[in-house]
XYZ file of C-alpha atoms in Angstrom:
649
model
C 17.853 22.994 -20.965
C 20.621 24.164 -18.367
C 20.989 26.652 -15.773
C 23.797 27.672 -13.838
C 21.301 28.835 -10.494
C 22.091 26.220 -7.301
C 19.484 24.870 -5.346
C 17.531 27.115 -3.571
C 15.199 25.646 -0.743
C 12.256 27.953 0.854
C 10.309 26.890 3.964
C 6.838 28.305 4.136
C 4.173 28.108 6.972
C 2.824 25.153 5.224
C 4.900 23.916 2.246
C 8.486 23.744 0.949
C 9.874 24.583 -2.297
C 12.984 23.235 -3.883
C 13.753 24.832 -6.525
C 17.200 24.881 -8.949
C 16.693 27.031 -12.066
C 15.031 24.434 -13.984
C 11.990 22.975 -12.128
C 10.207 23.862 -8.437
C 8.585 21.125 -6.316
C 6.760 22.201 -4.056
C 5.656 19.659 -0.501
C 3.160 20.125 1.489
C 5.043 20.265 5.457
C 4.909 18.363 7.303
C 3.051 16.019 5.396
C 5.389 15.081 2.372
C 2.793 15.206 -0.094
C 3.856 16.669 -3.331
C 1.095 19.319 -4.565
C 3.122 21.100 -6.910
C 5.718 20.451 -10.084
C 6.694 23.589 -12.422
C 8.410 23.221 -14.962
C 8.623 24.668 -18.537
C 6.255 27.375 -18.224
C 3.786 24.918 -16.596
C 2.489 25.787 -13.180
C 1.676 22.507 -11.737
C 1.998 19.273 -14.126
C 0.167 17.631 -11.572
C -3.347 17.661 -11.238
C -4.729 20.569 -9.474
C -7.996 19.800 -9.762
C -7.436 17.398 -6.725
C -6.832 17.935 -3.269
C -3.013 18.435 -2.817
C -2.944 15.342 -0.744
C -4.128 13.634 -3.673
C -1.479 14.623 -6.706
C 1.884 13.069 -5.629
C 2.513 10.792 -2.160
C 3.742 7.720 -0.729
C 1.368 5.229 -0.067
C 1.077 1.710 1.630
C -1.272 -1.081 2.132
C -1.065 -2.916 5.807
C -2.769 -5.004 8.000
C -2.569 -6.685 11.144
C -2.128 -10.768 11.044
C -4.873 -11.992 9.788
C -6.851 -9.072 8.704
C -8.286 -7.423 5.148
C -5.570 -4.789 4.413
C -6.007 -1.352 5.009
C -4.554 1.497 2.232
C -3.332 4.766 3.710
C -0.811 7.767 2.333
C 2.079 8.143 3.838
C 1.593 11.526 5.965
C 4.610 13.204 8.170
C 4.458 14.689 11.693
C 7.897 16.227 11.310
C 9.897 17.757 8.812
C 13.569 18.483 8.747
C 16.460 19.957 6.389
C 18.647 16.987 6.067
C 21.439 18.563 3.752
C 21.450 22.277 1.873
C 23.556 24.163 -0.091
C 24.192 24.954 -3.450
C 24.883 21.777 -5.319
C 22.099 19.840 -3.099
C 19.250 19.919 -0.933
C 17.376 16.954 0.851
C 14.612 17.177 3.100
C 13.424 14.583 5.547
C 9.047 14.249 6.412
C 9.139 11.706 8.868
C 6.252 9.625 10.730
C 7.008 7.960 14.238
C 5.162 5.425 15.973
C 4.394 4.572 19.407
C 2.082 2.064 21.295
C -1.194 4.700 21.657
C -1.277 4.188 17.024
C -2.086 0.870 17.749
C -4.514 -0.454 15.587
C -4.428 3.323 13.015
C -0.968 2.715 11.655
C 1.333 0.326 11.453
C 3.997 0.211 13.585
C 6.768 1.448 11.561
C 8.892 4.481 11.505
C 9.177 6.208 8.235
C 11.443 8.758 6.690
C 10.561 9.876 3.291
C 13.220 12.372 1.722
C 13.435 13.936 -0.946
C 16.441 15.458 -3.065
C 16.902 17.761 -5.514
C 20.432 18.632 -7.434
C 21.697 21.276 -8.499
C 21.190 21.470 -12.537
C 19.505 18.266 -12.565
C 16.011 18.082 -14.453
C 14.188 15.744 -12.278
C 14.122 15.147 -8.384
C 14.947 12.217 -6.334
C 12.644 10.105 -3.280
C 14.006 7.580 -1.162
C 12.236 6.068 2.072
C 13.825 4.511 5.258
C 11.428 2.188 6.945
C 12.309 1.198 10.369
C 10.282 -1.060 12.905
C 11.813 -2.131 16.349
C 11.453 -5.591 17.764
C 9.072 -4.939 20.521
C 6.502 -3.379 18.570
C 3.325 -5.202 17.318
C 3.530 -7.425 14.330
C 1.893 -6.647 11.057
C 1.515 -7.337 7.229
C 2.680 -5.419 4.507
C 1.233 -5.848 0.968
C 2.327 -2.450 -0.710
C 4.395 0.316 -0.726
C 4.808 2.422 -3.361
C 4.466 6.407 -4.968
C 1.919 7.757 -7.024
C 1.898 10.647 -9.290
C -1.427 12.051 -10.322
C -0.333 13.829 -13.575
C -2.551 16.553 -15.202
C -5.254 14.900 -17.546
C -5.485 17.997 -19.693
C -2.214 17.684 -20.335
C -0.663 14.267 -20.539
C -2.097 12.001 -22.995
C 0.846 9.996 -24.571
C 1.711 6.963 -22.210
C 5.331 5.076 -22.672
C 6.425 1.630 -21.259
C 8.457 0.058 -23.567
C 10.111 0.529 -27.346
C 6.894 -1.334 -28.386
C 4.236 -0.612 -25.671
C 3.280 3.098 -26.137
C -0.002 4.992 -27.070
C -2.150 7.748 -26.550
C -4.669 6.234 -23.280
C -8.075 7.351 -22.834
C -9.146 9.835 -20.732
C -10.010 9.323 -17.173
C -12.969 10.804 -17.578
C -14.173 7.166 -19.872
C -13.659 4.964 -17.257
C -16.802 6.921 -15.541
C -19.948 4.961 -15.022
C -22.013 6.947 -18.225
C -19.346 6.267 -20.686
C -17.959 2.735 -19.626
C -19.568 -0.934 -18.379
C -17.872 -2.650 -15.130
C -16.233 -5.815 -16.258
C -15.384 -8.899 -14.226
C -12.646 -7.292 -12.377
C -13.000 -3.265 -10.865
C -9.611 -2.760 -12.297
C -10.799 -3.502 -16.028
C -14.082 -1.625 -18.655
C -15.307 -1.460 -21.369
C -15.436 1.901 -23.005
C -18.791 2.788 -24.625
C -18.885 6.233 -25.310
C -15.579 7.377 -24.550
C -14.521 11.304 -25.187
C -12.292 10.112 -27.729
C -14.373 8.137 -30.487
C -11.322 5.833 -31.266
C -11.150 4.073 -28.260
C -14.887 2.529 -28.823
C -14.914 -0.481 -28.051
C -11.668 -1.191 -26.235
C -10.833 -2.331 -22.684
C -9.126 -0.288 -20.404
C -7.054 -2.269 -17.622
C -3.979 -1.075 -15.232
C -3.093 -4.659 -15.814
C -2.404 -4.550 -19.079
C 0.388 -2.495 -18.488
C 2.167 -4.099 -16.286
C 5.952 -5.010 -16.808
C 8.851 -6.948 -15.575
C 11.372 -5.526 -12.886
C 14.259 -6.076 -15.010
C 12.569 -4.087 -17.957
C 10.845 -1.703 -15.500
C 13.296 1.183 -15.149
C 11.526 3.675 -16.753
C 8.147 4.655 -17.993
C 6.009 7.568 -18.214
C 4.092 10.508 -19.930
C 4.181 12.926 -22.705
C 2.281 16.085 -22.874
C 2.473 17.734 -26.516
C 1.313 21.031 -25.692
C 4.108 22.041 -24.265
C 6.074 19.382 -24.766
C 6.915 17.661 -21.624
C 7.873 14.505 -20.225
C 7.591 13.207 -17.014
C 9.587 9.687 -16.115
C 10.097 8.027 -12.963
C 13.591 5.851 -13.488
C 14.340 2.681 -11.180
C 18.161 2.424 -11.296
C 18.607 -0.644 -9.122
C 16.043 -3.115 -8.695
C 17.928 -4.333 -4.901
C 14.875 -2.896 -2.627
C 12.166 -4.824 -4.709
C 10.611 -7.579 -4.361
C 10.833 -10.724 -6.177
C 13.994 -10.515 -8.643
C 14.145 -9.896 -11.957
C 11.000 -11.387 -13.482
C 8.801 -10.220 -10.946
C 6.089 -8.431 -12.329
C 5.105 -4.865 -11.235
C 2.096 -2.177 -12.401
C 4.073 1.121 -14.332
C 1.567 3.758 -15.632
C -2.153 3.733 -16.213
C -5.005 5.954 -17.032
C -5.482 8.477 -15.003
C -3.070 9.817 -16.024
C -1.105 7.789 -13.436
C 2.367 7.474 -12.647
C 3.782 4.260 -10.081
C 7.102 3.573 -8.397
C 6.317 0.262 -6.941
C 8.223 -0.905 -3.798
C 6.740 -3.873 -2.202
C 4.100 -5.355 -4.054
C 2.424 -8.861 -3.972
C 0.655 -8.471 -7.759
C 1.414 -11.803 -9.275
C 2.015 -13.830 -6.481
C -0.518 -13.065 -3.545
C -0.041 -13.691 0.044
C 2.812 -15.669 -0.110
C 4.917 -12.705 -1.304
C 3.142 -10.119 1.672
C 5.501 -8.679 3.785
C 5.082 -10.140 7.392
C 6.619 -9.347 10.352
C 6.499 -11.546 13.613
C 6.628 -10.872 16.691
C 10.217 -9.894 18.389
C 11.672 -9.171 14.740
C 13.410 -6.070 13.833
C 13.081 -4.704 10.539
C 14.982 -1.883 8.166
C 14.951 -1.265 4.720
C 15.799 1.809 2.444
C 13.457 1.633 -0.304
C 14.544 4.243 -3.381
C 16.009 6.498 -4.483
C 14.140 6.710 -7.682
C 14.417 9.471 -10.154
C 11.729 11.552 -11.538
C 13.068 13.116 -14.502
C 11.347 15.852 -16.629
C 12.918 16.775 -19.838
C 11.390 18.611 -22.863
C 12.665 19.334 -26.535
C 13.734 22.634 -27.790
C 13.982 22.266 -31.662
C 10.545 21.872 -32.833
C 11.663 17.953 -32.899
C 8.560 15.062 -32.757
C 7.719 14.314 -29.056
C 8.247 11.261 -28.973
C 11.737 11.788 -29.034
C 11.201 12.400 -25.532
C 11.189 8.820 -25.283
C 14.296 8.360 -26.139
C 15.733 10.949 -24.009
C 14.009 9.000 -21.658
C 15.994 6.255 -22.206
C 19.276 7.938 -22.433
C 18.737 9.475 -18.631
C 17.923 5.624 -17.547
C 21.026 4.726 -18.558
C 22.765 7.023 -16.478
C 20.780 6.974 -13.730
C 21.793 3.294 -14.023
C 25.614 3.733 -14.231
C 25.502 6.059 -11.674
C 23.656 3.654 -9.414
C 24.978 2.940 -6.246
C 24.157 7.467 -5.717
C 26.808 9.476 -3.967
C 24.395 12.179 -2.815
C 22.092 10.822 -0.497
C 22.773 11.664 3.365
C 21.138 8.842 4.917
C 23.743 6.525 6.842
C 21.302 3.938 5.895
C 22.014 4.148 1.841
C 25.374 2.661 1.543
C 27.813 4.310 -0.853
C 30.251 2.429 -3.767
C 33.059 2.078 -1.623
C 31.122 0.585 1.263
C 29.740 -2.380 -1.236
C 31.375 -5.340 -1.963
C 31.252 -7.752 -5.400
C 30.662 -11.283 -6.029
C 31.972 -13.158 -9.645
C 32.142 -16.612 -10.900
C 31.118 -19.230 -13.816
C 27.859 -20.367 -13.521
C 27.840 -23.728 -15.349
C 24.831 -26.590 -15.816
C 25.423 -30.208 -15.628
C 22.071 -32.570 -16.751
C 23.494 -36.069 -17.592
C 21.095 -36.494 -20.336
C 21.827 -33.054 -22.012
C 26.072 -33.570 -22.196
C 27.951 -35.529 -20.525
C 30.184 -32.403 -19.082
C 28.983 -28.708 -17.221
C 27.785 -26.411 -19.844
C 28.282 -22.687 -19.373
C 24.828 -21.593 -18.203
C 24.491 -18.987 -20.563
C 21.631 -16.611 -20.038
C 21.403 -17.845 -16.306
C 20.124 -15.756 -13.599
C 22.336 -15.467 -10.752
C 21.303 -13.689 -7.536
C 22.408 -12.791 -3.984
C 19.252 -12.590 -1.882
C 18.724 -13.136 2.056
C 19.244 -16.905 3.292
C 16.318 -18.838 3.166
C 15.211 -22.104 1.697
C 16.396 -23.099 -2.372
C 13.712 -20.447 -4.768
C 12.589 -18.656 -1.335
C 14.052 -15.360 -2.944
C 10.822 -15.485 -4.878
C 8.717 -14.306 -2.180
C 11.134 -12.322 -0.226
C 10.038 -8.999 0.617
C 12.711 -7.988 3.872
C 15.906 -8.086 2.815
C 17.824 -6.774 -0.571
C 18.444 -8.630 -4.024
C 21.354 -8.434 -6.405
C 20.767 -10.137 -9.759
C 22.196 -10.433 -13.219
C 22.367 -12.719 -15.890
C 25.651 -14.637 -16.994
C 27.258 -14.457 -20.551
C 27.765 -16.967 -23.193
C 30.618 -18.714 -20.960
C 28.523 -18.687 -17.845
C 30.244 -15.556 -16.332
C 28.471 -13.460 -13.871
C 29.567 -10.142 -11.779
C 27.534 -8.653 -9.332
C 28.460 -5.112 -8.354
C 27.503 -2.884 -5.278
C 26.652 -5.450 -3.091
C 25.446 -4.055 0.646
C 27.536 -5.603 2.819
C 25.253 -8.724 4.747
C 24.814 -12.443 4.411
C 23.491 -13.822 1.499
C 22.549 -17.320 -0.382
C 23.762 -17.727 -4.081
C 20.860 -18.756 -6.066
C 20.677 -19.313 -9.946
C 18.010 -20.658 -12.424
C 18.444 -21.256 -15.857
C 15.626 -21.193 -18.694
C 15.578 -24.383 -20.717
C 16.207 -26.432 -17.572
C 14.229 -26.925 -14.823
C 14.269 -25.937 -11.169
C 16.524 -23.801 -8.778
C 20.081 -23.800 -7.979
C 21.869 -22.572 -4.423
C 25.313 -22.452 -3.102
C 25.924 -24.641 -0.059
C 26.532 -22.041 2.106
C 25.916 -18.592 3.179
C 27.937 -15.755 1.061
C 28.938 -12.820 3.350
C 29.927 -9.600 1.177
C 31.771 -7.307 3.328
C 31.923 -3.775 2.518
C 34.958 -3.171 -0.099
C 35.381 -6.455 -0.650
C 35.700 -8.834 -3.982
C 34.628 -12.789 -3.868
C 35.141 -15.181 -6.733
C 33.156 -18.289 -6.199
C 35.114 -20.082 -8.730
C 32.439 -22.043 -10.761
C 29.190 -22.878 -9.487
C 27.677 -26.507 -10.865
C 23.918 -26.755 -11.462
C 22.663 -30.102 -11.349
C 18.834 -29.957 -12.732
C 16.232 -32.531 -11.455
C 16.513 -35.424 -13.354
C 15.194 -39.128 -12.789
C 15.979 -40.683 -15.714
C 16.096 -39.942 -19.790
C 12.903 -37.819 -21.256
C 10.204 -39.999 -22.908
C 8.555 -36.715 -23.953
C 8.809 -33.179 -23.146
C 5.561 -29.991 -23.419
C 6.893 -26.393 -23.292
C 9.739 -24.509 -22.720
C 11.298 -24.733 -19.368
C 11.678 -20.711 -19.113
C 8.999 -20.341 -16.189
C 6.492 -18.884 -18.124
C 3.119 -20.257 -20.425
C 4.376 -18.365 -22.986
C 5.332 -21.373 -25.038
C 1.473 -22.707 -25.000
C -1.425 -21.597 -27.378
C -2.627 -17.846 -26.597
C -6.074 -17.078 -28.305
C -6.611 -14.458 -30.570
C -8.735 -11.700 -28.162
C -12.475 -11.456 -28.411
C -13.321 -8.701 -30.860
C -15.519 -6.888 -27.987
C -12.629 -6.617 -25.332
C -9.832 -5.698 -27.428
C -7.065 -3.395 -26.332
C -5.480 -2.224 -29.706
C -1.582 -1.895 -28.610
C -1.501 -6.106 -28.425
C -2.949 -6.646 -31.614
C -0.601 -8.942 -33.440
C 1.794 -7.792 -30.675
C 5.169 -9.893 -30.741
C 5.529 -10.699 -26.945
C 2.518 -9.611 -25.021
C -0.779 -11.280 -27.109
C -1.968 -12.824 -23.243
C -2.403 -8.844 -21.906
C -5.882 -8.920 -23.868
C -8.213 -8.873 -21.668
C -10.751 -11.976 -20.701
C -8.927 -14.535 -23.112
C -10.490 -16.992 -20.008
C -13.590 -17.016 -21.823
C -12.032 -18.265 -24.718
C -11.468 -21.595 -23.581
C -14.956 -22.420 -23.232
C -15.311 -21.068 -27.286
C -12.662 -23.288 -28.247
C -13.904 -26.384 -26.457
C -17.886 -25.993 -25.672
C -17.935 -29.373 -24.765
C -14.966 -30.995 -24.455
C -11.590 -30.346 -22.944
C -7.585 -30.801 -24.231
C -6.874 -33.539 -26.011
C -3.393 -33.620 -26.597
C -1.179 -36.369 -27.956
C 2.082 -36.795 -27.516
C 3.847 -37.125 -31.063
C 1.254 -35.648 -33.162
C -0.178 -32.337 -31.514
C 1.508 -29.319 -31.090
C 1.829 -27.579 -27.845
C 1.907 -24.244 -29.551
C -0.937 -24.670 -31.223
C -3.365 -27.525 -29.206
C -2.351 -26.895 -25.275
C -4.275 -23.465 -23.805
C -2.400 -21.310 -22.168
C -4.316 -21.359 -18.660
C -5.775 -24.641 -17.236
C -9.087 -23.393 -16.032
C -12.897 -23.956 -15.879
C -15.353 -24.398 -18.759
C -18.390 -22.095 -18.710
C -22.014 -24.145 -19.171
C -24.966 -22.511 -20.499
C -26.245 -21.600 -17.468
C -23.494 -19.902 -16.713
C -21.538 -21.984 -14.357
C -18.205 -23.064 -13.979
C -17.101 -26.419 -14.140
C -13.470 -28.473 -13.546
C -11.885 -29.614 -16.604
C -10.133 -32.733 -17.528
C -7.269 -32.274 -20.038
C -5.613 -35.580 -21.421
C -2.307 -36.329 -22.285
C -1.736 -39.238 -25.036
C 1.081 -41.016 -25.304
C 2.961 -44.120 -26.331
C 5.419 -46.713 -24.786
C 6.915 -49.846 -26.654
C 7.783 -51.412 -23.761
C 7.455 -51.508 -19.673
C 9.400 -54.696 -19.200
C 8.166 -57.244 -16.900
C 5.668 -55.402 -14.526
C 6.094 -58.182 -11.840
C 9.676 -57.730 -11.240
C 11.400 -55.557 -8.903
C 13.678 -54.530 -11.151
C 11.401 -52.454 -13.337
C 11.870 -49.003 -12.170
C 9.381 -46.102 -11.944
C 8.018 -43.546 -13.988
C 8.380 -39.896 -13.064
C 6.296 -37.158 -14.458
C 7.856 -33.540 -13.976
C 5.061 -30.998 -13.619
C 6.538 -27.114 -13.813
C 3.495 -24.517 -13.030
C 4.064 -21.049 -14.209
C 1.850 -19.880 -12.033
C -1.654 -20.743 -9.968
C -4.654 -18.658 -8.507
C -7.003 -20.889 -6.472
C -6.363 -23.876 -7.989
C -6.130 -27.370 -7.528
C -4.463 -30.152 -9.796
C -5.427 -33.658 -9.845
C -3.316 -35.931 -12.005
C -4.512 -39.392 -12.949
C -3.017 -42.591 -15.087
C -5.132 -44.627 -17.184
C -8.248 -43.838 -15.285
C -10.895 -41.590 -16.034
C -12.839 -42.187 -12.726
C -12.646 -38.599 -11.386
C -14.262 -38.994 -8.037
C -11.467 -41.945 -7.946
C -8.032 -41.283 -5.474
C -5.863 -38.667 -7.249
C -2.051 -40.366 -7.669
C -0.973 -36.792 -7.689
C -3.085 -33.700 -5.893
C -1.330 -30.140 -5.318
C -4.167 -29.608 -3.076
C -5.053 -26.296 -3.326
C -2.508 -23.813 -4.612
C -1.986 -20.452 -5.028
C -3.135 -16.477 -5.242
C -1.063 -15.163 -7.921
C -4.096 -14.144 -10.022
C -1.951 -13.785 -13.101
C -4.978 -14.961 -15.146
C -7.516 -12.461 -14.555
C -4.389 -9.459 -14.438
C -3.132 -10.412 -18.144
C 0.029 -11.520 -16.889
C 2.190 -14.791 -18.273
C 3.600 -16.230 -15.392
C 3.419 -15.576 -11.675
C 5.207 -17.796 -9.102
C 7.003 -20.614 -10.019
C 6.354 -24.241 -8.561
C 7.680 -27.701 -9.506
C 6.442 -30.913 -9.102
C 6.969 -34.452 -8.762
C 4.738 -37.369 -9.544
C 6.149 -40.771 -9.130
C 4.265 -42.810 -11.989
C 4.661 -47.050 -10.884
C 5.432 -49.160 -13.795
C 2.688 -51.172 -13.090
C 0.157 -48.290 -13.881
C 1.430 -48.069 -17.334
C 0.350 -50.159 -20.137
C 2.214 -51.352 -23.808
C 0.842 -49.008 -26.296
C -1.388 -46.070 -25.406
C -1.654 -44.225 -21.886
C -3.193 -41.191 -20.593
C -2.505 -38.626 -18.265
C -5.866 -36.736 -16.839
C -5.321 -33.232 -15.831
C -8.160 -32.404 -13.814
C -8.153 -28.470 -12.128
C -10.945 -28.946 -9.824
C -11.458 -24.964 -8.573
C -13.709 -23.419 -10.266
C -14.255 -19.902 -7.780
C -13.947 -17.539 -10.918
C -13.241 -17.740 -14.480
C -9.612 -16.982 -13.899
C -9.410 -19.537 -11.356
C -6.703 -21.838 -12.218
C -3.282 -22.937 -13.481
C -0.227 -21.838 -16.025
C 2.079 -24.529 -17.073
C 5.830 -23.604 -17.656
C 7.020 -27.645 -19.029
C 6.084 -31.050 -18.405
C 8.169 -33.943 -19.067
C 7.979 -37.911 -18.660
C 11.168 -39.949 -17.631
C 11.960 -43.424 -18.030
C 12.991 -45.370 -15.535
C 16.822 -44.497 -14.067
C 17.700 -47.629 -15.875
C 16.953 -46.598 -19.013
C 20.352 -47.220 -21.435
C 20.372 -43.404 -22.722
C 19.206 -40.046 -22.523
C 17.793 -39.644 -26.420
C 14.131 -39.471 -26.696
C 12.245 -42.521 -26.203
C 9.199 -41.012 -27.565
């Protein structure tokens, strides 16, 4: 579907249109709110049985410091033509700020555009949020757009190769044909429109995907058939890196480009600004493409065309076209290369190319702080099979190097600062991992890869299934209310696990949480870890070294762990607490992993006996049912003065 027509842009009292041949938007002025999408003989593919501040917008979730957050749209005072002509046109809704908002909006300045090219199926959004050192300080939880598609229309929802289906209808998750579960965000359908999805679970959550697979999703309407996509090119303005998990498309039927976003990882990830500090950030430009098929062919082959406009998108990425000063172009980026290489004495006795690494430019901060780092811009890849790594279209800025590796634990960063300079082409040369290591493994749980994924995920409760994950390859944990299944599993006791004979696929659960009781309460749980040592050598002397046991958590929502040595006196002193940890809530959202934390627990000799010891895990919290913790790995190590680096198990 072509046209030769250039863009055409018409200002009305109230509303723009942008319009090339091949699709009109229509925005409500000065506003920015998009009421209106034709396109293929459709009128409006958004809803239009809502309010036309409710079908496409911005959004954002703020609050001052210390207070619950407040969600608001995004809503311009002004609106401007920022660039118009044939081959382009980009318009600017902007909202200022000045001290008499104080306490109704936060105090940011923000420039939405939009931009629409000439024989180009889709159009583009970008924003430019600006806040100036003497203004009040403020959090920042969210920013995002929504797309409110039509529900008579757009049935067929698309994440991945292998997480698609047709979604239930809005109109299911009402009270008379659904029941509230133990989250708002999650029912159960009971008399759904649609008699097939009886029985099932509908959840946002469950939908959720990783930035570095999230770069496009969306809908298919089969009568006409049309697809509407919103492509990420670059993940730089998220948060997070690669892993970090964001929301795509839900029922509704509803379509996200997520900004900011603290899902998986809670307040520590929240935007904050402090007092006195200055803060800019171009967030976008994303791509909502609309494409359709012409030959009678199956619609889901708009899936693929889908995919084919990512990948463009993609290579295209950083865009010539936008106008902002703001968006730097190719030639005003610089690049960074090297060898990323691991060197763990007990693995080889060399560096080993750290194949699969990821390696990442993010704003200077302490070693894994790009985890939480919502301000500045990321630049992340993964190296090849000899450790190689490029990173392209750098903004110019300071930087830290930082690198992490699945199959070996912790986080890696450069010395210094990295300053990229716009043009300009660094080769760090190779860059030398050292892992955390004490001493040779006595035994190893799990996969060092940051996730649970590794550990035992039940099979989902026949009454809350979702039927995409069935006997799904990667994603069996986004079933909802596998929690519950602990307590099925073990009624009465917890983990048992011994070192040698179990199987941490098969006999460690995936989340460390509480047990439910018969009256309905939750309790902490003790997990054990059995294991075996020949010999401790002579307790008495100082030459017998210490233990140390390597705890990697996946992630944590409320949670506290206690870990104990041959004692099963809980209300004894801990030799390890975390104290209370975490708000990821990657339990109770169907996620795998949230933030990443590693710990250290220096195990005495003397604690340790010939034969059989035992670990207690205890995770005291017990707020919710999801309350609790993810392991990624755990491993004992001898003593530094151990003779080798083979298993001592």
């Amino acid at each position: 579907m072509s046209t030769q027509q250039g863009v055409k842009l018409q200002i009305e009292s109230d509303h723009v249109v942008l319009d090339n041949g091949m699709l009109k938007l229509t925005i409500s002025k000065p506003q920015g709110m998009v009421t209106g999408i034709q396109y293929n003989g459709v009128t409006n593919l958004l809803e239009s049985r809502n309010d036309e501040i409710d079908r496409g917008y911005w959004d954002l979730v703020w609050s001052k410091t210390g207070s619950t957050g407040t969600k608001g749209r995004i809503s311009g005072t002004s609106f401007s033509v920022i660039v118009e002509n044939e081959e382009q046109v980009e318009v600017s809704f902007k909202r200022t700020w000045d001290p008499s908002l104080e306490g109704q909006l936060p105090s940011l300045i923000i420039d939405k555009r939009f931009i629409m090219l000439k024989n180009s199926s889709g159009f583009y959004s970008y924003g430019i949020f600006e806040h100036l050192a003497e203004w009040s300080p403020f959090n920042l939880p969210q920013v995002r757009i929504v797309f409110k598609l039509s529900k008579d229309k757009f049935h067929y929802m698309a994440v991945s190769d292998n997480r698609q289906r047709f979604m239930p209808l809005p109109d299911d998750r009402s009270e008379k044909r659904s029941k509230p579960l133990a989250y708002p965000e999650a029912v159960l359908l009971v008399n759904p429109v649609e008699p097939e999805f009886k029985g099932e679970v509908d959840d946002k959550y469950q939908y959720s995907c990783e930035n570095k697979d999230l770069k496009v999703h969306g809908w298919i309407c089969s009568d006409p058939t049309v697809g509407f996509w919103q492509i990420t090119p670059s993940n730089e303005f998220r948060t997070g890196g690669l892993v970090k998990q964001n929301l795509t498309s839900h029922v509704g039927p509803i379509n996200l480009a997520m900004f900011l976003s603290a899902h998986y990882a809670g307040d520590e990830m929240v935007l904050k600004l402090k007092p006195g500090e200055p803060w800019k950030k171009v967030l976008g430009p994303v791509f909502m493409h609309l494409n359709t098929t012409t030959d009678g062919r199956d619609p889901l082959s708009l899936w693929e065309d889908a995919k084919r406009q990512m990948a463009v998108e993609v290579q295209s990425w950083p865009y010539s076209f936008p106008a902002s000063e703001d968006f730097p172009k190719a030639e005003q980026r610089g690049r960074i290369s090297g060898r990323f290489l691991v060197h763990d004495w007990c693995v080889s006795e060399t560096s080993i190319p750290g194949n699969g690494g990821y390696v990442g430019l993010a704003p200077p901060g302490e070693v894994g702080s790009w985890q939480t780092d919502g301000k500045g811009y990321q630049f992340w890849t993964q190296a090849d099979e000899q450790g190689l790594f490029s990173i392209a279209n750098v903004r110019p800025g300071d930087y830290n190097l930082y690198a992490y590796i699945p199959g070996f634990l912790g986080d890696y960063k450069f010395g210094s600062s990295v300053t990229i300079a716009p043009g300009s082409s660094m080769d760090m040369g190779d860059v030398v991992y050292e892992p955390p290591r004490h001493g040779p493994t006595l035994w190893e749980m799990g996969y060092p890869d940051r996730t649970a994924s590794g550990f035992y995920v039940p099979d989902v409760d026949p009454k809350y299934i979702n039927k995409l994950y069935v006997n799904h390859p990667d994603s069996r944990f986004r079933q909802y209310g596998l929690w519950d299944r602990y307590t099925e599993l073990y009624p009465d006791k917890d983990v048992v696990y011994t070192v040698g004979k179990s199987d941490w696929a098969k006999d460690w659960f995936y989340a460390h949480i509480p047990r439910r009781t018969k009256e309905g309460e939750y309790v902490p749980t003790t997990w054990q870890i059995k294991f075996y040592v020949d010999s401790v050598g002579n307790t008495s002397s100082s030459n017998v070294g210490d233990y140390l046991l390597r705890v990697a958590v996946a992630t944590a929502h409320v949670a506290e762990l206690q870990v104990r040595i041959n004692n099963q006196d809980m209300s004894s002193s801990p030799l390890f607490s975390t104290g209370v940890i975490g708000h990821d809530n990657t339990i109770g959202r169907h996620g795998i992993h949230g933030l990443y934390r590693l710990y250290e627990v220096l195990v005495p000799a003397a604690l340790l006996s010939k034969g059989e010891n035992i670990f207690y895990f205890t995770q005291t919290q017990t707020k919710s049912p999801a309350t609790g913790i993810m392991y990624d790995y755990i491993r004992l190590e001898a003593p530094p003065s151990s003779p080798h680096c083979l298993s001592l198990a």
